């Protein structure tokens, strides 16, 4: 069976399709994530077994919530099921 085609919804880079994450964005777009006032954000797992934490890149201060913006697109960041971080377009 042929894999569905999938591209990053923001920059159109070709990506592997995951049915669990139908709107996820690529790593280079995740690296451009900001809050609503364009402050850069970084995302981490809080421990070995997942968890989610967002911090401001400039101060390392914790940012509440999962919403971020990438090139004007509202997105939702969360821990990925297998570890790491996944960011999806917020519908
Ligand atoms: Zn992208």
mmCIF file of N, CA and C and ligand atoms in Angstrom:
data_model
loop_
_atom_site.group_PDB
_atom_site.id
_atom_site.type_symbol
_atom_site.label_atom_id
_atom_site.label_comp_id
_atom_site.label_asym_id
_atom_site.label_seq_id
_atom_site.Cartn_x
_atom_site.Cartn_y
_atom_site.Cartn_z
ATOM 1 N N UNK A 1 0.842 -1.193 0.000
ATOM 2 C CA UNK A 1 0.000 0.000 0.000
ATOM 3 C C UNK A 1 0.878 1.244 0.000
ATOM 4 N N UNK A 2 0.474 2.207 -0.795
ATOM 5 C CA UNK A 2 1.259 3.415 -0.944
ATOM 6 C C UNK A 2 1.020 4.335 0.249
ATOM 7 N N UNK A 3 2.105 4.935 0.732
ATOM 8 C CA UNK A 3 1.987 5.888 1.826
ATOM 9 C C UNK A 3 1.274 7.151 1.335
ATOM 10 N N UNK A 4 0.387 7.708 2.148
ATOM 11 C CA UNK A 4 -0.211 8.981 1.729
ATOM 12 C C UNK A 4 0.880 10.047 1.624
ATOM 13 N N UNK A 5 0.721 10.946 0.695
ATOM 14 C CA UNK A 5 1.689 12.034 0.589
ATOM 15 C C UNK A 5 1.385 13.061 1.658
ATOM 16 N N UNK A 6 2.435 13.616 2.213
ATOM 17 C CA UNK A 6 2.240 14.637 3.235
ATOM 18 C C UNK A 6 3.349 15.664 3.138
ATOM 19 N N UNK A 7 2.967 16.908 3.264
ATOM 20 C CA UNK A 7 3.964 17.976 3.307
ATOM 21 C C UNK A 7 3.675 18.858 4.504
ATOM 22 N N UNK A 8 4.717 19.502 4.994
ATOM 23 C CA UNK A 8 4.561 20.439 6.107
ATOM 24 C C UNK A 8 3.524 21.499 5.726
ATOM 25 N N UNK A 9 2.503 21.725 6.596
ATOM 26 C CA UNK A 9 1.452 22.687 6.237
ATOM 27 C C UNK A 9 1.957 24.136 6.205
ATOM 28 N N UNK A 10 3.149 24.375 6.687
ATOM 29 C CA UNK A 10 3.668 25.749 6.706
ATOM 30 C C UNK A 10 4.682 25.977 5.584
ATOM 31 N N UNK A 11 5.659 25.092 5.430
ATOM 32 C CA UNK A 11 6.713 25.356 4.429
ATOM 33 C C UNK A 11 6.701 24.366 3.265
ATOM 34 N N UNK A 12 5.795 23.392 3.292
ATOM 35 C CA UNK A 12 5.632 22.420 2.199
ATOM 36 C C UNK A 12 6.796 21.444 2.015
ATOM 37 N N UNK A 13 7.669 21.328 3.012
ATOM 38 C CA UNK A 13 8.688 20.279 2.991
ATOM 39 C C UNK A 13 8.014 18.907 2.999
ATOM 40 N N UNK A 14 8.542 17.967 2.231
ATOM 41 C CA UNK A 14 7.971 16.617 2.239
ATOM 42 C C UNK A 14 8.293 15.907 3.551
ATOM 43 N N UNK A 15 7.274 15.285 4.120
ATOM 44 C CA UNK A 15 7.411 14.620 5.413
ATOM 45 C C UNK A 15 6.744 13.252 5.354
ATOM 46 N N UNK A 16 7.057 12.430 6.330
ATOM 47 C CA UNK A 16 6.364 11.154 6.494
ATOM 48 C C UNK A 16 4.985 11.415 7.096
ATOM 49 N N UNK A 17 3.990 10.769 6.553
ATOM 50 C CA UNK A 17 2.632 10.936 7.090
ATOM 51 C C UNK A 17 2.427 10.058 8.322
ATOM 52 N N UNK A 18 1.863 10.669 9.376
ATOM 53 C CA UNK A 18 1.471 9.908 10.565
ATOM 54 C C UNK A 18 -0.008 10.170 10.816
ATOM 55 N N UNK A 19 -0.803 9.104 10.811
ATOM 56 C CA UNK A 19 -2.244 9.307 10.995
ATOM 57 C C UNK A 19 -2.554 9.908 12.365
ATOM 58 N N UNK A 20 -1.663 9.675 13.333
ATOM 59 C CA UNK A 20 -1.875 10.230 14.665
ATOM 60 C C UNK A 20 -1.693 11.750 14.686
ATOM 61 N N UNK A 21 -0.861 12.243 13.770
ATOM 62 C CA UNK A 21 -0.555 13.683 13.739
ATOM 63 C C UNK A 21 -0.826 14.224 12.334
ATOM 64 N N UNK A 22 -2.100 14.367 11.975
ATOM 65 C CA UNK A 22 -2.429 14.686 10.577
ATOM 66 C C UNK A 22 -2.058 16.101 10.136
ATOM 67 N N UNK A 23 -1.692 16.960 11.079
ATOM 68 C CA UNK A 23 -1.360 18.352 10.721
ATOM 69 C C UNK A 23 -0.029 18.795 11.302
ATOM 70 N N UNK A 24 0.897 17.875 11.518
ATOM 71 C CA UNK A 24 2.122 18.281 12.197
ATOM 72 C C UNK A 24 3.050 19.060 11.264
ATOM 73 N N UNK A 25 3.851 19.910 11.872
ATOM 74 C CA UNK A 25 4.774 20.746 11.104
ATOM 75 C C UNK A 25 6.199 20.206 11.269
ATOM 76 N N UNK A 26 7.069 20.565 10.317
ATOM 77 C CA UNK A 26 8.414 19.984 10.295
ATOM 78 C C UNK A 26 9.311 20.627 11.361
ATOM 79 N N UNK A 27 10.448 19.994 11.602
ATOM 80 C CA UNK A 27 11.364 20.460 12.648
ATOM 81 C C UNK A 27 11.857 21.891 12.410
ATOM 82 N N UNK A 28 12.118 22.230 11.150
ATOM 83 C CA UNK A 28 12.650 23.577 10.935
ATOM 84 C C UNK A 28 11.582 24.632 11.184
ATOM 85 N N UNK A 29 10.303 24.301 10.989
ATOM 86 C CA UNK A 29 9.238 25.226 11.361
ATOM 87 C C UNK A 29 9.069 25.278 12.880
ATOM 88 N N UNK A 30 9.154 24.137 13.543
ATOM 89 C CA UNK A 30 9.070 24.123 15.006
ATOM 90 C C UNK A 30 10.129 25.051 15.598
ATOM 91 N N UNK A 31 11.309 25.081 14.965
ATOM 92 C CA UNK A 31 12.394 25.928 15.457
ATOM 93 C C UNK A 31 12.064 27.411 15.339
ATOM 94 N N UNK A 32 11.038 27.757 14.541
ATOM 95 C CA UNK A 32 10.642 29.157 14.369
ATOM 96 C C UNK A 32 9.446 29.535 15.240
ATOM 97 N N UNK A 33 9.028 28.660 16.123
ATOM 98 C CA UNK A 33 7.828 28.908 16.924
ATOM 99 C C UNK A 33 8.021 30.101 17.859
ATOM 100 N N UNK A 34 6.972 30.913 17.955
ATOM 101 C CA UNK A 34 6.983 32.067 18.866
ATOM 102 C C UNK A 34 5.660 32.120 19.623
ATOM 103 N N UNK A 35 5.593 33.028 20.608
ATOM 104 C CA UNK A 35 4.297 33.291 21.234
ATOM 105 C C UNK A 35 3.557 34.349 20.407
ATOM 106 N N UNK A 36 2.408 34.835 20.918
ATOM 107 C CA UNK A 36 1.585 35.763 20.143
ATOM 108 C C UNK A 36 2.264 37.117 19.949
ATOM 109 N N UNK A 37 3.302 37.417 20.733
ATOM 110 C CA UNK A 37 4.013 38.680 20.525
ATOM 111 C C UNK A 37 5.417 38.457 19.946
ATOM 112 N N UNK A 38 5.584 37.348 19.233
ATOM 113 C CA UNK A 38 6.798 37.054 18.461
ATOM 114 C C UNK A 38 8.044 36.778 19.301
ATOM 115 N N UNK A 39 7.858 36.406 20.560
ATOM 116 C CA UNK A 39 9.016 35.947 21.348
ATOM 117 C C UNK A 39 9.269 34.484 21.045
ATOM 118 N N UNK A 40 10.510 34.132 20.763
ATOM 119 C CA UNK A 40 10.843 32.759 20.392
ATOM 120 C C UNK A 40 10.584 31.802 21.548
ATOM 121 N N UNK A 41 10.058 30.637 21.200
ATOM 122 C CA UNK A 41 9.768 29.599 22.185
ATOM 123 C C UNK A 41 10.587 28.359 21.889
ATOM 124 N N UNK A 42 10.869 27.600 22.944
ATOM 125 C CA UNK A 42 11.485 26.284 22.803
ATOM 126 C C UNK A 42 10.637 25.301 23.592
ATOM 127 N N UNK A 43 10.624 24.062 23.124
ATOM 128 C CA UNK A 43 9.787 23.036 23.754
ATOM 129 C C UNK A 43 10.652 21.877 24.215
ATOM 130 N N UNK A 44 10.295 21.347 25.373
ATOM 131 C CA UNK A 44 11.058 20.241 25.944
ATOM 132 C C UNK A 44 10.120 19.198 26.510
ATOM 133 N N UNK A 45 10.630 17.988 26.622
ATOM 134 C CA UNK A 45 9.998 17.007 27.501
ATOM 135 C C UNK A 45 10.473 17.320 28.908
ATOM 136 N N UNK A 46 9.611 17.079 29.870
ATOM 137 C CA UNK A 46 9.976 17.385 31.253
ATOM 138 C C UNK A 46 10.750 16.255 31.914
ATOM 139 N N UNK A 47 10.793 15.090 31.285
ATOM 140 C CA UNK A 47 11.528 13.982 31.883
ATOM 141 C C UNK A 47 11.789 12.897 30.863
ATOM 142 N N UNK A 48 12.395 11.815 31.320
ATOM 143 C CA UNK A 48 12.734 10.692 30.458
ATOM 144 C C UNK A 48 11.518 10.112 29.759
ATOM 145 N N UNK A 49 10.351 10.194 30.402
ATOM 146 C CA UNK A 49 9.172 9.503 29.898
ATOM 147 C C UNK A 49 8.163 10.471 29.318
ATOM 148 N N UNK A 50 8.629 11.608 28.854
ATOM 149 C CA UNK A 50 7.718 12.540 28.206
ATOM 150 C C UNK A 50 7.442 13.746 29.065
ATOM 151 N N UNK A 51 6.205 14.212 28.987
ATOM 152 C CA UNK A 51 5.875 15.472 29.618
ATOM 153 C C UNK A 51 6.142 16.601 28.644
ATOM 154 N N UNK A 52 5.584 17.746 28.923
ATOM 155 C CA UNK A 52 5.718 18.870 27.996
ATOM 156 C C UNK A 52 5.988 20.154 28.752
ATOM 157 N N UNK A 53 6.937 20.920 28.225
ATOM 158 C CA UNK A 53 7.233 22.219 28.801
ATOM 159 C C UNK A 53 7.623 23.173 27.685
ATOM 160 N N UNK A 54 7.083 24.383 27.735
ATOM 161 C CA UNK A 54 7.471 25.424 26.781
ATOM 162 C C UNK A 54 8.180 26.527 27.552
ATOM 163 N N UNK A 55 9.278 26.999 27.009
ATOM 164 C CA UNK A 55 10.003 28.116 27.640
ATOM 165 C C UNK A 55 10.305 29.178 26.580
ATOM 166 N N UNK A 56 10.499 30.401 27.052
ATOM 167 C CA UNK A 56 10.955 31.471 26.173
ATOM 168 C C UNK A 56 12.437 31.277 25.901
ATOM 169 N N UNK A 57 12.824 31.378 24.622
ATOM 170 C CA UNK A 57 14.211 31.143 24.251
ATOM 171 C C UNK A 57 15.140 32.193 24.839
ATOM 172 N N UNK A 58 14.647 33.429 25.046
ATOM 173 C CA UNK A 58 15.533 34.503 25.501
ATOM 174 C C UNK A 58 15.808 34.430 27.002
ATOM 175 N N UNK A 59 14.804 34.089 27.801
ATOM 176 C CA UNK A 59 14.973 34.121 29.266
ATOM 177 C C UNK A 59 14.953 32.732 29.901
ATOM 178 N N UNK A 60 14.563 31.693 29.121
ATOM 179 C CA UNK A 60 14.295 30.365 29.676
ATOM 180 C C UNK A 60 13.157 30.366 30.697
ATOM 181 N N UNK A 61 12.387 31.446 30.727
ATOM 182 C CA UNK A 61 11.222 31.498 31.608
ATOM 183 C C UNK A 61 10.125 30.596 31.083
ATOM 184 N N UNK A 62 9.382 29.984 31.979
ATOM 185 C CA UNK A 62 8.367 29.042 31.530
ATOM 186 C C UNK A 62 7.207 29.775 30.881
ATOM 187 N N UNK A 63 6.699 29.198 29.810
ATOM 188 C CA UNK A 63 5.544 29.730 29.105
ATOM 189 C C UNK A 63 4.384 28.781 29.373
ATOM 190 N N UNK A 64 3.249 29.339 29.843
ATOM 191 C CA UNK A 64 2.088 28.510 30.133
ATOM 192 C C UNK A 64 1.381 28.120 28.843
ATOM 193 N N UNK A 65 0.907 26.897 28.789
ATOM 194 C CA UNK A 65 0.050 26.501 27.685
ATOM 195 C C UNK A 65 0.802 25.905 26.515
ATOM 196 N N UNK A 66 0.049 25.511 25.521
ATOM 197 C CA UNK A 66 0.583 24.757 24.385
ATOM 198 C C UNK A 66 0.501 25.511 23.062
ATOM 199 N N UNK A 67 -0.149 26.665 23.064
ATOM 200 C CA UNK A 67 -0.347 27.405 21.813
ATOM 201 C C UNK A 67 0.936 28.128 21.418
ATOM 202 N N UNK A 68 1.270 28.069 20.146
ATOM 203 C CA UNK A 68 2.392 28.849 19.630
ATOM 204 C C UNK A 68 2.032 29.321 18.231
ATOM 205 N N UNK A 69 2.887 30.157 17.689
ATOM 206 C CA UNK A 69 2.654 30.697 16.350
ATOM 207 C C UNK A 69 3.894 30.469 15.504
ATOM 208 N N UNK A 70 3.687 30.008 14.273
ATOM 209 C CA UNK A 70 4.800 29.805 13.341
ATOM 210 C C UNK A 70 4.435 30.527 12.052
ATOM 211 N N UNK A 71 5.164 31.575 11.751
ATOM 212 C CA UNK A 71 4.911 32.389 10.560
ATOM 213 C C UNK A 71 3.444 32.777 10.462
ATOM 214 N N UNK A 72 2.863 33.175 11.590
ATOM 215 C CA UNK A 72 1.484 33.657 11.601
ATOM 216 C C UNK A 72 0.430 32.570 11.711
ATOM 217 N N UNK A 73 0.862 31.304 11.717
ATOM 218 C CA UNK A 73 -0.085 30.195 11.841
ATOM 219 C C UNK A 73 -0.170 29.764 13.292
ATOM 220 N N UNK A 74 -1.396 29.711 13.810
ATOM 221 C CA UNK A 74 -1.588 29.261 15.184
ATOM 222 C C UNK A 74 -1.362 27.758 15.244
ATOM 223 N N UNK A 75 -0.543 27.318 16.190
ATOM 224 C CA UNK A 75 -0.187 25.906 16.296
ATOM 225 C C UNK A 75 -0.307 25.442 17.740
ATOM 226 N N UNK A 76 -0.302 24.140 17.905
ATOM 227 C CA UNK A 76 -0.435 23.516 19.214
ATOM 228 C C UNK A 76 0.727 22.547 19.409
ATOM 229 N N UNK A 77 1.517 22.789 20.429
ATOM 230 C CA UNK A 77 2.686 21.953 20.700
ATOM 231 C C UNK A 77 2.367 20.999 21.848
ATOM 232 N N UNK A 78 2.863 19.774 21.733
ATOM 233 C CA UNK A 78 2.627 18.805 22.814
ATOM 234 C C UNK A 78 3.706 17.737 22.767
ATOM 235 N N UNK A 79 3.725 16.921 23.810
ATOM 236 C CA UNK A 79 4.671 15.807 23.796
ATOM 237 C C UNK A 79 4.222 14.791 22.759
ATOM 238 N N UNK A 80 5.182 14.206 22.077
ATOM 239 C CA UNK A 80 4.858 13.149 21.124
ATOM 240 C C UNK A 80 4.710 11.836 21.875
ATOM 241 N N UNK A 81 3.947 10.944 21.307
ATOM 242 C CA UNK A 81 3.650 9.682 21.980
ATOM 243 C C UNK A 81 4.925 8.877 22.239
ATOM 244 N N UNK A 82 5.852 8.915 21.308
ATOM 245 C CA UNK A 82 7.087 8.151 21.459
ATOM 246 C C UNK A 82 8.225 8.982 22.026
ATOM 247 N N UNK A 83 7.912 10.088 22.644
ATOM 248 C CA UNK A 83 8.955 10.969 23.145
ATOM 249 C C UNK A 83 9.237 12.078 22.159
ATOM 250 N N UNK A 84 9.827 13.128 22.651
ATOM 251 C CA UNK A 84 10.044 14.290 21.799
ATOM 252 C C UNK A 84 8.813 15.182 21.790
ATOM 253 N N UNK A 85 8.836 16.124 20.867
ATOM 254 C CA UNK A 85 7.794 17.147 20.795
ATOM 255 C C UNK A 85 7.192 17.113 19.408
ATOM 256 N N UNK A 86 5.880 17.278 19.348
ATOM 257 C CA UNK A 86 5.218 17.409 18.061
ATOM 258 C C UNK A 86 4.397 18.698 18.088
ATOM 259 N N UNK A 87 4.439 19.441 16.992
ATOM 260 C CA UNK A 87 3.667 20.675 16.866
ATOM 261 C C UNK A 87 2.736 20.522 15.678
ATOM 262 N N UNK A 88 1.463 20.773 15.905
ATOM 263 C CA UNK A 88 0.484 20.666 14.840
ATOM 264 C C UNK A 88 -0.204 21.999 14.616
ATOM 265 N N UNK A 89 -0.632 22.209 13.390
ATOM 266 C CA UNK A 89 -1.478 23.346 13.071
ATOM 267 C C UNK A 89 -2.730 23.273 13.941
ATOM 268 N N UNK A 90 -3.111 24.405 14.542
ATOM 269 C CA UNK A 90 -4.248 24.433 15.451
ATOM 270 C C UNK A 90 -5.507 24.729 14.661
ATOM 271 N N UNK A 91 -6.389 23.770 14.583
ATOM 272 C CA UNK A 91 -7.595 23.954 13.761
ATOM 273 C C UNK A 91 -8.737 24.486 14.608
HETATM 274 ZN ZN1 LIG B 1 7.894 23.258 7.771
#
